[in-house]
Coordinates of C-alpha atoms and ligand atoms in Angstrom, one line a residue:
M1 CA 121.6 -90.9 -87.1
A2 CA 120.7 -87.5 -87.4
L3 CA 120.3 -87.1 -83.7
P4 CA 123.2 -88.0 -82.2
S5 CA 125.0 -85.7 -84.5
T6 CA 123.1 -82.5 -84.1
K7 CA 123.3 -83.1 -80.4
M8 CA 126.7 -84.5 -79.6
P9 CA 128.7 -81.2 -80.1
V10 CA 126.2 -79.5 -78.0
V11 CA 126.7 -82.1 -75.2
F12 CA 130.0 -81.9 -75.8
Y13 CA 130.5 -78.1 -76.2
S14 CA 128.2 -77.7 -72.6
M15 CA 131.0 -80.0 -71.0
V16 CA 133.8 -78.3 -72.4
L17 CA 132.4 -74.6 -70.7
L18 CA 132.1 -76.9 -67.5
I19 CA 135.0 -78.4 -67.2
I20 CA 136.6 -74.6 -67.8
N21 CA 133.7 -73.2 -65.3
N22 CA 135.1 -75.6 -62.9
C23 CA 138.8 -74.3 -63.5
I24 CA 138.2 -70.7 -63.7
E25 CA 135.7 -71.9 -60.3
A26 CA 139.2 -73.9 -58.7
V27 CA 141.9 -70.8 -59.8
S28 CA 139.6 -68.7 -58.2
V29 CA 139.0 -70.3 -55.1
R30 CA 142.3 -71.9 -54.8
G31 CA 143.8 -68.2 -54.9
D32 CA 147.0 -68.8 -55.8
Y33 CA 150.5 -71.1 -54.8
H34 CA 151.0 -69.7 -51.7
R35 CA 147.5 -71.6 -50.8
T36 CA 148.2 -74.4 -48.5
G37 CA 147.0 -77.5 -49.2
F38 CA 145.9 -79.1 -45.6
H39 CA 146.5 -76.7 -43.1
F40 CA 143.0 -75.5 -42.4
Q41 CA 141.6 -72.7 -44.3
P42 CA 137.7 -71.4 -45.9
L43 CA 137.1 -71.3 -49.3
K44 CA 137.8 -67.4 -49.4
N45 CA 138.3 -64.3 -46.9
W46 CA 139.2 -63.8 -43.3
M47 CA 139.6 -65.7 -40.8
N48 CA 140.8 -65.7 -37.6
D49 CA 140.7 -67.4 -33.8
P50 CA 139.4 -71.1 -33.9
N51 CA 136.7 -70.9 -31.2
G52 CA 134.6 -74.0 -29.5
P53 CA 136.2 -76.6 -31.0
M54 CA 134.7 -79.8 -29.5
Y55 CA 133.8 -83.3 -30.3
Y56 CA 130.2 -84.7 -30.2
N57 CA 128.8 -87.6 -31.4
G58 CA 131.6 -89.1 -33.4
V59 CA 131.8 -85.5 -34.8
Y60 CA 135.0 -82.7 -34.6
H61 CA 133.8 -79.1 -34.6
L62 CA 135.9 -75.9 -34.9
F63 CA 134.0 -73.0 -35.2
Y64 CA 136.1 -69.6 -36.3
Q65 CA 136.4 -66.3 -36.4
Y66 CA 135.3 -65.0 -40.2
N67 CA 134.4 -62.1 -42.4
P68 CA 132.1 -63.2 -44.8
N69 CA 132.6 -60.1 -46.2
G70 CA 136.2 -60.0 -46.9
T71 CA 139.9 -60.4 -46.3
V72 CA 140.4 -58.2 -43.5
W73 CA 139.4 -58.2 -40.0
G74 CA 135.6 -57.5 -39.7
N75 CA 132.1 -57.9 -40.0
I76 CA 132.6 -61.1 -37.7
V77 CA 130.9 -64.2 -37.4
W78 CA 131.2 -68.3 -36.1
A79 CA 131.8 -69.6 -39.5
H80 CA 131.4 -74.5 -38.9
S81 CA 132.9 -76.8 -40.2
V82 CA 132.6 -80.8 -38.8
S83 CA 134.8 -83.4 -39.5
K84 CA 135.3 -87.3 -39.0
D85 CA 139.1 -87.0 -38.8
L86 CA 140.4 -83.3 -37.8
I87 CA 141.7 -83.5 -41.7
N88 CA 138.9 -83.4 -44.2
W89 CA 136.3 -81.2 -43.4
N90 CA 133.0 -79.6 -44.5
G91 CA 132.2 -76.4 -44.1
I92 CA 128.3 -75.5 -43.4
E93 CA 125.9 -73.0 -42.0
H94 CA 127.4 -70.0 -39.8
A95 CA 126.2 -71.0 -36.4
I96 CA 126.6 -67.4 -34.7
Y97 CA 126.3 -64.1 -36.3
P98 CA 125.1 -60.9 -34.5
S99 CA 121.4 -60.9 -35.0
K100 CA 120.0 -60.0 -31.0
P101 CA 121.4 -56.6 -29.0
F102 CA 123.5 -58.4 -26.5
D103 CA 125.9 -59.2 -30.4
K104 CA 124.8 -56.9 -32.5
F105 CA 128.4 -55.2 -33.1
G106 CA 130.0 -58.6 -32.9
C107 CA 129.9 -62.2 -31.5
W108 CA 133.6 -62.6 -31.0
S109 CA 135.6 -66.0 -29.4
G110 CA 134.6 -68.3 -27.0
S111 CA 134.3 -71.8 -26.5
A112 CA 132.1 -75.5 -26.1
T113 CA 131.4 -76.8 -22.8
I114 CA 129.4 -80.1 -23.2
I115 CA 127.0 -80.2 -20.5
P116 CA 126.3 -84.1 -18.8
G117 CA 122.7 -84.9 -19.9
K118 CA 121.8 -81.9 -22.5
G119 CA 124.6 -81.7 -25.1
P120 CA 127.0 -79.0 -26.4
V121 CA 126.3 -74.9 -25.5
I122 CA 128.6 -72.2 -26.2
L123 CA 129.6 -69.2 -24.6
Y124 CA 131.4 -66.3 -26.1
T125 CA 131.8 -62.8 -26.3
G126 CA 129.0 -60.6 -27.4
V127 CA 129.9 -56.8 -28.4
I128 CA 126.6 -54.5 -27.7
D129 CA 127.9 -51.5 -29.2
E130 CA 129.8 -49.3 -31.0
N131 CA 132.5 -48.6 -28.1
N132 CA 132.9 -52.3 -28.1
T133 CA 131.6 -53.1 -25.0
Q134 CA 131.4 -56.6 -24.4
V135 CA 129.0 -59.3 -22.4
Q136 CA 129.3 -62.7 -22.6
C137 CA 126.4 -64.5 -24.0
Y138 CA 124.9 -68.0 -24.2
A139 CA 123.8 -70.3 -27.3
E140 CA 123.0 -73.4 -27.7
P141 CA 121.7 -76.2 -30.5
E142 CA 118.5 -75.5 -32.1
D143 CA 118.2 -79.3 -32.5
P144 CA 120.4 -81.1 -30.2
N145 CA 119.8 -84.2 -32.5
D146 CA 120.6 -82.7 -35.8
P147 CA 123.7 -84.9 -36.1
L148 CA 126.0 -81.6 -37.9
L149 CA 124.5 -79.0 -35.0
R150 CA 124.1 -76.8 -38.1
R151 CA 122.1 -74.2 -36.3
W152 CA 122.2 -72.7 -32.7
V153 CA 119.6 -70.6 -30.8
K154 CA 120.7 -67.5 -28.2
P155 CA 117.3 -67.7 -26.1
D156 CA 116.5 -64.5 -24.5
K157 CA 116.1 -65.8 -21.6
L158 CA 119.6 -66.3 -20.6
N159 CA 121.4 -63.5 -22.9
P160 CA 123.3 -62.0 -22.3
A161 CA 124.7 -64.9 -19.9
V162 CA 127.0 -62.4 -17.8
V163 CA 127.2 -58.9 -17.6
D164 CA 129.7 -57.2 -15.5
K165 CA 129.8 -53.6 -14.2
D166 CA 132.6 -53.7 -12.0
V167 CA 135.3 -55.0 -15.0
N168 CA 137.2 -53.2 -17.6
H169 CA 134.1 -53.4 -20.2
T170 CA 136.0 -52.8 -23.1
E171 CA 138.5 -55.5 -22.3
F172 CA 136.6 -58.2 -21.2
R173 CA 136.5 -61.5 -23.4
D174 CA 137.1 -65.0 -25.0
P175 CA 135.3 -67.3 -22.2
T176 CA 136.8 -70.7 -21.5
T177 CA 135.3 -74.1 -21.9
A178 CA 133.2 -74.4 -18.1
W179 CA 134.5 -76.9 -15.8
W180 CA 132.2 -78.7 -13.0
G181 CA 133.5 -78.4 -9.2
K182 CA 133.9 -80.5 -6.5
D183 CA 130.9 -78.0 -5.0
G184 CA 128.4 -78.3 -8.2
H185 CA 129.2 -75.8 -9.6
W186 CA 129.9 -74.8 -13.2
R187 CA 133.1 -72.3 -13.8
M188 CA 134.9 -70.4 -16.4
L189 CA 137.1 -67.4 -17.0
V190 CA 136.9 -64.6 -19.0
G191 CA 140.4 -62.6 -19.9
S192 CA 140.5 -59.0 -19.1
V193 CA 142.9 -57.0 -17.8
R194 CA 143.4 -54.1 -15.0
K195 CA 146.3 -51.2 -14.9
R196 CA 148.6 -53.9 -17.6
R197 CA 147.9 -56.5 -15.0
G198 CA 146.5 -59.7 -17.3
I199 CA 143.6 -61.1 -15.7
A200 CA 141.6 -64.2 -16.0
Y201 CA 138.1 -63.3 -14.3
L202 CA 136.7 -66.4 -12.7
Y203 CA 132.9 -66.8 -12.8
R204 CA 130.9 -69.3 -11.3
S205 CA 127.2 -71.2 -11.4
K206 CA 124.9 -73.7 -10.1
D207 CA 123.0 -73.8 -13.5
F208 CA 124.6 -72.4 -16.5
K209 CA 122.4 -69.5 -16.3
T210 CA 123.2 -66.7 -13.5
W211 CA 126.7 -66.5 -13.3
V212 CA 128.6 -64.7 -10.3
R213 CA 132.3 -63.6 -10.2
A214 CA 134.2 -65.0 -7.8
K215 CA 136.1 -62.4 -5.2
H216 CA 139.6 -63.3 -6.7
P217 CA 140.5 -64.1 -10.6
I218 CA 141.4 -67.5 -10.7
H219 CA 145.0 -65.6 -11.7
S220 CA 146.9 -62.3 -12.8
K221 CA 150.0 -61.1 -13.5
G222 CA 151.7 -57.4 -13.6
G223 CA 152.7 -55.9 -17.0
T224 CA 151.0 -58.3 -18.9
G225 CA 148.4 -56.5 -20.9
M226 CA 145.2 -57.7 -21.9
W227 CA 144.5 -61.6 -21.9
E228 CA 142.9 -62.6 -24.5
C229 CA 141.6 -66.3 -25.2
P230 CA 142.8 -67.9 -22.2
D231 CA 143.0 -71.9 -22.0
F232 CA 142.5 -74.1 -18.7
Y233 CA 143.1 -77.1 -18.3
P234 CA 143.9 -80.2 -16.5
V235 CA 147.3 -82.5 -17.9
S236 CA 148.1 -86.0 -16.4
V237 CA 151.3 -86.6 -14.9
I238 CA 151.7 -89.8 -16.6
G239 CA 152.8 -89.3 -20.4
N240 CA 150.5 -88.9 -22.7
V241 CA 147.2 -90.3 -21.0
V242 CA 144.5 -88.0 -19.8
G243 CA 142.9 -89.8 -17.2
N244 CA 145.1 -88.6 -13.5
P245 CA 145.3 -85.0 -13.7
V246 CA 147.7 -83.6 -11.4
K247 CA 148.7 -80.7 -12.7
H248 CA 146.9 -77.7 -14.9
V249 CA 147.6 -75.7 -17.4
L250 CA 147.3 -71.9 -18.2
K251 CA 147.1 -70.7 -20.9
N252 CA 147.1 -66.9 -22.4
S253 CA 146.9 -65.2 -25.8
L254 CA 149.2 -61.7 -25.0
D255 CA 147.6 -58.8 -27.0
D256 CA 150.6 -57.1 -26.6
T257 CA 152.9 -59.4 -28.2
K258 CA 150.6 -62.0 -30.0
F259 CA 151.8 -64.6 -28.8
D260 CA 150.7 -67.8 -26.6
Y261 CA 152.1 -68.4 -23.1
Y262 CA 151.2 -70.9 -20.9
T263 CA 152.4 -72.1 -17.2
V264 CA 152.0 -75.6 -15.5
G265 CA 150.9 -75.0 -11.9
T266 CA 148.4 -76.4 -9.2
Y267 CA 144.9 -75.3 -9.1
L268 CA 144.1 -75.2 -5.0
E269 CA 140.1 -76.5 -6.3
D270 CA 139.2 -75.4 -2.4
K271 CA 140.2 -71.8 -3.0
D272 CA 140.0 -71.8 -6.7
R273 CA 142.9 -70.2 -7.3
Y274 CA 145.9 -71.3 -9.6
V275 CA 149.4 -71.2 -9.0
P276 CA 152.4 -72.0 -11.2
D277 CA 154.8 -74.2 -10.9
N278 CA 158.6 -72.4 -9.8
T279 CA 160.1 -74.1 -13.2
S280 CA 157.5 -71.7 -15.1
V281 CA 158.2 -68.5 -15.6
D282 CA 154.9 -66.2 -15.4
G283 CA 154.6 -63.2 -18.2
W284 CA 156.4 -62.5 -21.4
G285 CA 159.7 -64.5 -20.8
G286 CA 157.7 -67.3 -20.1
L287 CA 157.0 -70.6 -22.5
R288 CA 155.2 -70.9 -25.5
Y289 CA 152.6 -73.4 -27.5
D290 CA 154.9 -72.0 -30.4
Y291 CA 157.6 -69.8 -30.9
G292 CA 156.1 -68.3 -34.4
N293 CA 153.2 -67.0 -35.8
F294 CA 150.3 -68.6 -33.8
Y295 CA 148.2 -67.4 -32.1
A296 CA 144.3 -67.0 -29.5
S297 CA 144.6 -70.5 -29.6
K298 CA 141.8 -73.2 -27.9
S299 CA 142.3 -76.7 -26.8
F300 CA 139.3 -79.5 -26.2
F301 CA 139.6 -83.2 -24.4
D302 CA 138.6 -85.2 -27.3
P303 CA 137.7 -88.7 -25.4
S304 CA 137.1 -90.5 -28.7
K305 CA 140.9 -91.1 -28.3
N306 CA 141.4 -90.2 -24.9
R307 CA 143.9 -87.2 -26.0
R308 CA 143.8 -83.2 -25.2
I309 CA 144.1 -81.4 -28.8
L310 CA 145.1 -77.7 -29.4
W311 CA 144.3 -75.0 -32.2
G312 CA 145.7 -71.8 -33.2
W313 CA 145.5 -69.9 -35.8
A314 CA 148.6 -68.3 -37.9
N315 CA 147.7 -64.8 -39.3
E316 CA 149.1 -63.9 -42.6
C317 CA 152.4 -61.6 -43.0
D318 CA 151.7 -60.3 -46.2
K319 CA 150.1 -57.2 -46.6
P320 CA 146.5 -56.6 -46.4
I321 CA 146.4 -56.1 -50.4
D322 CA 148.2 -59.1 -51.2
N323 CA 145.3 -61.0 -49.0
F324 CA 143.0 -59.1 -51.4
R325 CA 144.6 -60.5 -54.4
K326 CA 144.9 -64.1 -52.9
G327 CA 141.4 -63.4 -51.8
W328 CA 141.8 -65.1 -48.5
A329 CA 143.8 -64.5 -44.9
G330 CA 144.7 -66.4 -42.4
I331 CA 145.0 -70.6 -41.5
Q332 CA 144.7 -72.8 -38.6
A333 CA 147.9 -74.3 -37.5
I334 CA 147.4 -78.6 -37.8
P335 CA 145.7 -79.9 -34.6
R336 CA 148.4 -80.6 -31.9
T337 CA 147.6 -83.6 -29.4
V338 CA 149.6 -82.0 -26.0
W339 CA 150.6 -83.3 -23.1
L340 CA 152.8 -82.6 -20.1
D341 CA 156.7 -83.7 -20.6
F342 CA 158.1 -86.2 -18.3
T343 CA 160.2 -83.7 -16.5
G344 CA 157.1 -82.1 -15.4
R345 CA 158.1 -78.8 -16.6
Q346 CA 156.2 -78.2 -20.3
L347 CA 154.0 -79.0 -22.8
V348 CA 155.1 -81.7 -25.7
Q349 CA 153.0 -81.1 -29.0
W350 CA 152.4 -83.4 -31.8
P351 CA 150.6 -83.1 -34.7
V352 CA 147.5 -85.3 -34.3
E353 CA 147.8 -88.6 -36.0
E354 CA 145.6 -89.0 -38.5
L355 CA 147.3 -86.3 -40.4
N356 CA 149.6 -89.7 -41.8
S357 CA 146.9 -90.3 -43.6
L358 CA 147.6 -87.9 -45.9
R359 CA 151.2 -89.0 -46.3
G360 CA 152.0 -90.3 -50.0
K361 CA 154.9 -90.8 -51.5
E362 CA 157.9 -92.2 -49.3
V363 CA 161.5 -91.0 -49.5
N364 CA 163.8 -92.1 -46.4
I365 CA 167.8 -91.2 -45.9
D366 CA 169.4 -93.2 -43.5
N367 CA 172.8 -92.4 -42.2
Q368 CA 174.2 -89.6 -44.3
R369 CA 177.2 -87.5 -43.3
L370 CA 177.5 -83.5 -43.5
E371 CA 180.7 -82.1 -43.3
K372 CA 180.8 -78.1 -42.7
G373 CA 179.0 -75.9 -45.4
D374 CA 177.7 -79.3 -46.9
Y375 CA 174.2 -79.0 -48.0
S376 CA 172.2 -81.9 -49.8
E377 CA 169.2 -82.5 -51.6
V378 CA 166.3 -84.2 -50.5
K379 CA 164.9 -85.7 -53.8
G380 CA 161.7 -87.2 -54.8
I381 CA 159.0 -86.0 -52.8
T382 CA 156.7 -82.7 -53.6
A383 CA 159.0 -80.5 -51.5
A384 CA 156.4 -77.4 -51.4
Q385 CA 153.9 -79.6 -49.4
A386 CA 155.2 -82.7 -47.5
D387 CA 155.8 -84.4 -44.4
V388 CA 159.4 -84.4 -42.9
E389 CA 160.6 -86.5 -39.9
V390 CA 164.4 -86.3 -39.4
T391 CA 167.0 -87.6 -36.1
F392 CA 170.6 -85.5 -37.0
S393 CA 173.9 -87.0 -34.5
F394 CA 176.5 -85.6 -33.8
S395 CA 179.2 -87.9 -31.9
S396 CA 180.7 -84.6 -30.0
L397 CA 179.7 -81.4 -28.1
D398 CA 183.3 -80.3 -27.9
K399 CA 183.2 -77.8 -30.8
A400 CA 180.0 -76.4 -29.2
E401 CA 180.2 -72.6 -29.5
A402 CA 180.3 -70.6 -25.8
Y403 CA 177.1 -68.8 -24.6
D404 CA 176.9 -65.5 -23.7
P405 CA 174.4 -65.0 -21.1
K406 CA 173.4 -61.8 -22.3
W407 CA 171.8 -63.9 -25.0
V408 CA 168.3 -64.3 -23.5
K409 CA 165.9 -63.5 -26.2
A410 CA 166.2 -66.7 -28.8
Q411 CA 164.7 -64.8 -31.7
D412 CA 167.5 -62.0 -31.2
L413 CA 170.6 -65.0 -30.9
C414 CA 169.0 -66.6 -33.9
A415 CA 169.0 -63.1 -35.7
Q416 CA 172.4 -62.4 -34.8
K417 CA 173.6 -65.6 -35.6
G418 CA 171.2 -67.3 -38.8
S419 CA 172.0 -70.3 -40.7
K420 CA 174.8 -68.7 -43.1
L421 CA 177.1 -67.7 -40.1
Q422 CA 179.4 -71.0 -39.4
G423 CA 179.4 -72.6 -35.9
G424 CA 180.7 -75.3 -34.3
V425 CA 178.0 -77.8 -33.2
G426 CA 175.1 -76.6 -36.3
P427 CA 174.0 -74.5 -37.3
F428 CA 172.5 -77.8 -39.0
G429 CA 169.2 -78.4 -40.1
L430 CA 166.7 -78.2 -43.0
L431 CA 166.4 -75.8 -45.9
T432 CA 162.3 -75.9 -46.8
L433 CA 160.7 -73.9 -49.6
A434 CA 164.5 -73.6 -51.3
S435 CA 164.9 -72.7 -54.9
Q436 CA 167.1 -74.5 -57.0
N437 CA 170.2 -72.0 -56.6
L438 CA 168.8 -71.1 -52.9
E439 CA 168.1 -67.1 -54.1
E440 CA 165.2 -68.4 -51.7
F441 CA 165.2 -70.8 -48.5
T442 CA 163.7 -71.1 -45.0
P443 CA 166.1 -72.9 -42.8
V444 CA 165.1 -74.6 -40.1
F445 CA 167.8 -75.5 -37.9
F446 CA 169.5 -76.1 -34.5
R447 CA 172.7 -74.3 -33.3
V448 CA 174.5 -75.7 -30.2
F449 CA 175.9 -73.3 -27.4
K450 CA 178.3 -74.2 -24.2
S451 CA 177.5 -72.9 -21.0
P452 CA 179.7 -73.7 -18.0
N453 CA 177.0 -76.3 -16.2
K454 CA 175.2 -77.2 -19.4
H455 CA 174.5 -76.8 -23.5
I456 CA 171.4 -74.8 -24.4
V457 CA 170.0 -75.7 -27.1
L458 CA 168.6 -72.9 -30.2
L459 CA 166.0 -74.0 -32.8
C460 CA 165.3 -71.3 -35.2
S461 CA 163.0 -70.6 -38.4
D462 CA 164.2 -67.9 -40.2
A463 CA 162.0 -66.4 -43.0
R464 CA 164.2 -63.7 -43.5
S465 CA 165.6 -65.3 -47.1
S466 CA 162.0 -66.7 -47.7
S467 CA 161.0 -64.2 -50.6
L468 CA 162.5 -62.7 -53.6
K469 CA 159.3 -60.1 -52.2
S470 CA 160.7 -57.4 -50.4
D471 CA 157.6 -55.9 -48.5
L472 CA 156.7 -58.2 -46.5
Y473 CA 157.0 -59.4 -42.8
K474 CA 160.0 -61.6 -42.7
P475 CA 160.5 -62.9 -39.0
Q476 CA 163.5 -65.3 -38.1
F477 CA 161.1 -67.2 -34.9
A478 CA 163.4 -68.8 -32.3
G479 CA 162.8 -71.0 -29.2
F480 CA 165.4 -72.3 -27.2
V481 CA 165.2 -76.2 -26.3
D482 CA 164.7 -78.0 -22.9
V483 CA 167.0 -81.5 -23.5
D484 CA 169.8 -82.8 -22.9
L485 CA 172.3 -83.5 -25.5
A486 CA 175.2 -85.1 -23.9
A487 CA 173.5 -88.3 -23.3
D488 CA 172.6 -89.1 -26.2
K489 CA 174.0 -87.0 -28.9
K490 CA 171.5 -86.6 -31.0
I491 CA 167.7 -84.5 -32.0
S492 CA 165.3 -84.7 -33.9
L493 CA 163.0 -82.3 -36.0
R494 CA 159.5 -82.9 -37.9
S495 CA 158.4 -79.8 -40.5
L496 CA 155.0 -79.5 -41.8
I497 CA 155.6 -78.0 -45.5
D498 CA 152.6 -76.5 -47.0
H499 CA 153.0 -74.0 -49.6
S500 CA 152.9 -70.8 -47.6
V501 CA 153.9 -72.5 -44.1
V502 CA 156.7 -74.1 -42.6
E503 CA 155.3 -75.7 -39.5
S504 CA 158.5 -77.2 -37.4
F505 CA 158.5 -79.9 -34.3
G506 CA 161.9 -79.8 -32.3
A507 CA 162.8 -82.5 -30.5
G508 CA 159.6 -84.5 -30.5
G509 CA 157.5 -81.1 -30.1
K510 CA 159.3 -79.8 -27.0
T511 CA 159.8 -76.1 -29.0
N512 CA 157.6 -75.4 -32.2
I513 CA 157.8 -72.7 -34.7
L514 CA 155.1 -71.9 -36.9
S515 CA 156.4 -69.6 -40.4
R516 CA 154.8 -67.7 -42.7
V517 CA 156.3 -67.6 -46.0
Y518 CA 155.7 -66.3 -49.7
P519 CA 158.2 -67.4 -51.7
E520 CA 158.1 -66.4 -55.5
L521 CA 160.4 -69.1 -56.9
A522 CA 160.3 -72.1 -54.8
V523 CA 156.7 -73.0 -55.4
M524 CA 154.8 -75.8 -56.3
N525 CA 157.6 -77.9 -58.4
Q526 CA 160.1 -75.4 -58.5
A527 CA 160.6 -75.8 -54.8
H528 CA 163.4 -78.1 -53.0
L529 CA 164.5 -79.5 -49.8
F530 CA 167.6 -80.0 -48.0
V531 CA 169.8 -81.1 -45.6
F532 CA 172.6 -79.1 -44.4
N533 CA 175.7 -78.3 -42.0
N534 CA 177.3 -75.0 -41.3
G535 CA 179.2 -75.9 -38.5
T536 CA 183.0 -77.6 -38.1
E537 CA 181.2 -80.4 -36.0
P538 CA 180.5 -83.2 -38.7
I539 CA 177.0 -84.2 -38.8
V540 CA 174.7 -87.8 -39.6
V541 CA 171.1 -87.6 -40.6
Q542 CA 170.4 -90.8 -38.7
N543 CA 167.2 -91.1 -40.3
L544 CA 165.1 -89.0 -42.6
K545 CA 162.0 -89.5 -43.9
A546 CA 159.9 -87.4 -46.5
W547 CA 156.6 -87.5 -47.8
S548 CA 154.9 -86.1 -50.2
M549 CA 151.2 -84.3 -48.3
I550 CA 148.4 -85.6 -50.4
S551 CA 145.9 -82.3 -50.0
A552 CA 143.0 -82.7 -47.1
D553 CA 139.8 -82.0 -48.7
I554 CA 138.5 -79.1 -47.3
K555 CA 135.1 -77.6 -48.7
Ligands
DQQ601 N1 140.0 -62.2 -31.6 C1 138.6 -62.0 -31.1 C2 138.7 -61.5 -29.5 C3 139.6 -62.1 -29.3 C4 141.0 -61.6 -30.5 C5 138.3 -61.1 -32.2 C6 141.9 -62.7 -30.5 O1 137.3 -62.3 -28.9 O2 140.0 -61.0 -28.2 O3 137.7 -61.6 -33.7 O4 142.6 -62.7 -31.5

């Protein structure tokens, strides 16, 4: 009996110590109450652009720009995570890091291409000197049979893959996924700028080894500045089905504004030119994937579900010192399925269906009427980590405020009207990440205006009251929504609420806004969710479903 009695305390204390250590580890790794529960982020340090997303041999791969040494941009490598479902992720070895003369000063963004009969390869931007001279580089898996593609090599004989003396050598980056033309040659795009003209240069190759720039860029546009992270892909006109492409999408990340703009248009394959449709404004006034914090995005085709998936980076809006304290900076938006709207005028985006596997406890509201000034709490879920889907309806648009044609910038209109100023039809929507007495809240809401021929619908996600903390960037983001409300007098909203992010999809994903917010009071179980109406027209919450979200397994 003596043996157990002397050993027991040792075992017991070691267990206690282990638990304490694990807790300390968990607290330090988890940072603070602004860390997300189901949006992708590494365990620590800085992350920016998603790179080379792909699906290969049953595994989703996400690479991303990462600083292994700190919470600010710098020392950039391609970190690598793998997943079976796009939601739960395992971090593995860094795939690409400075190791050669052609990428000694940086391994910047790029894309993966799956070569039939060979497997995946990566094109990325290498920075070769302190002046930021950029070239395009090539990497391939060391062992293509490794199911996780852990190690990547950069064969000297294939690198650098593109050096071009005739382009702006410090603004020449972010190669796209390559595609195979009818003439049997590969093509890919590289973003650039010349005298304020944003450019997507086109390169062709017979063998994926030697790349030659085409005489004309695939597209360019004066006055738009540097085009970062171009993305170019086909979309089907037949609903959410990829396979019969008759339209193309060109997206550019405009360095000047830090938003991702796209056009829908026609790819003239014989000329290798892209022409945006006349329904797509080309440039700063154009369509955005997201009217909030969403940049340097990249899409890939997922053959396992015949869908295109879009990843985008959501930067922090707090200060570098806050990021240092948290120990991390940068998240990825929830991967979104993207397809062409039936109008052919715009894309539609929706969180990948796999996200629903994290839905836990559910609450429902049906047919709740909200008079002017009403707000009502949605109780019974974890409001700091939730998924909310709601449809609002109203019986008339007669009370819609008159639209002033001078209001061309949605963001300015949102700033002017906000959620607190009473309207006619709207503002109505959700108050997310709200403290009990509304000292803090992030409203996501619609406001409807009447112009001579149609109604104009505004979606706002307004961070101005999101935090009592004053030294933060708290923008009001907004976009117009291309819907005909006169027909069915209802509109839907989905918001993914995750501690320091509110990611919203208006009208089934036609207008989307991601806001980063840092509440001080509305945190963890002190956060609340409300529906509200501040317009004279009564609004009915026709149906609301809200779920507590389980945390994703991201390590
Ligand atoms: N981030 C990368 C560049 C890209 C920029 C560097 C966009 O390749 O142009 O980290 O955020």
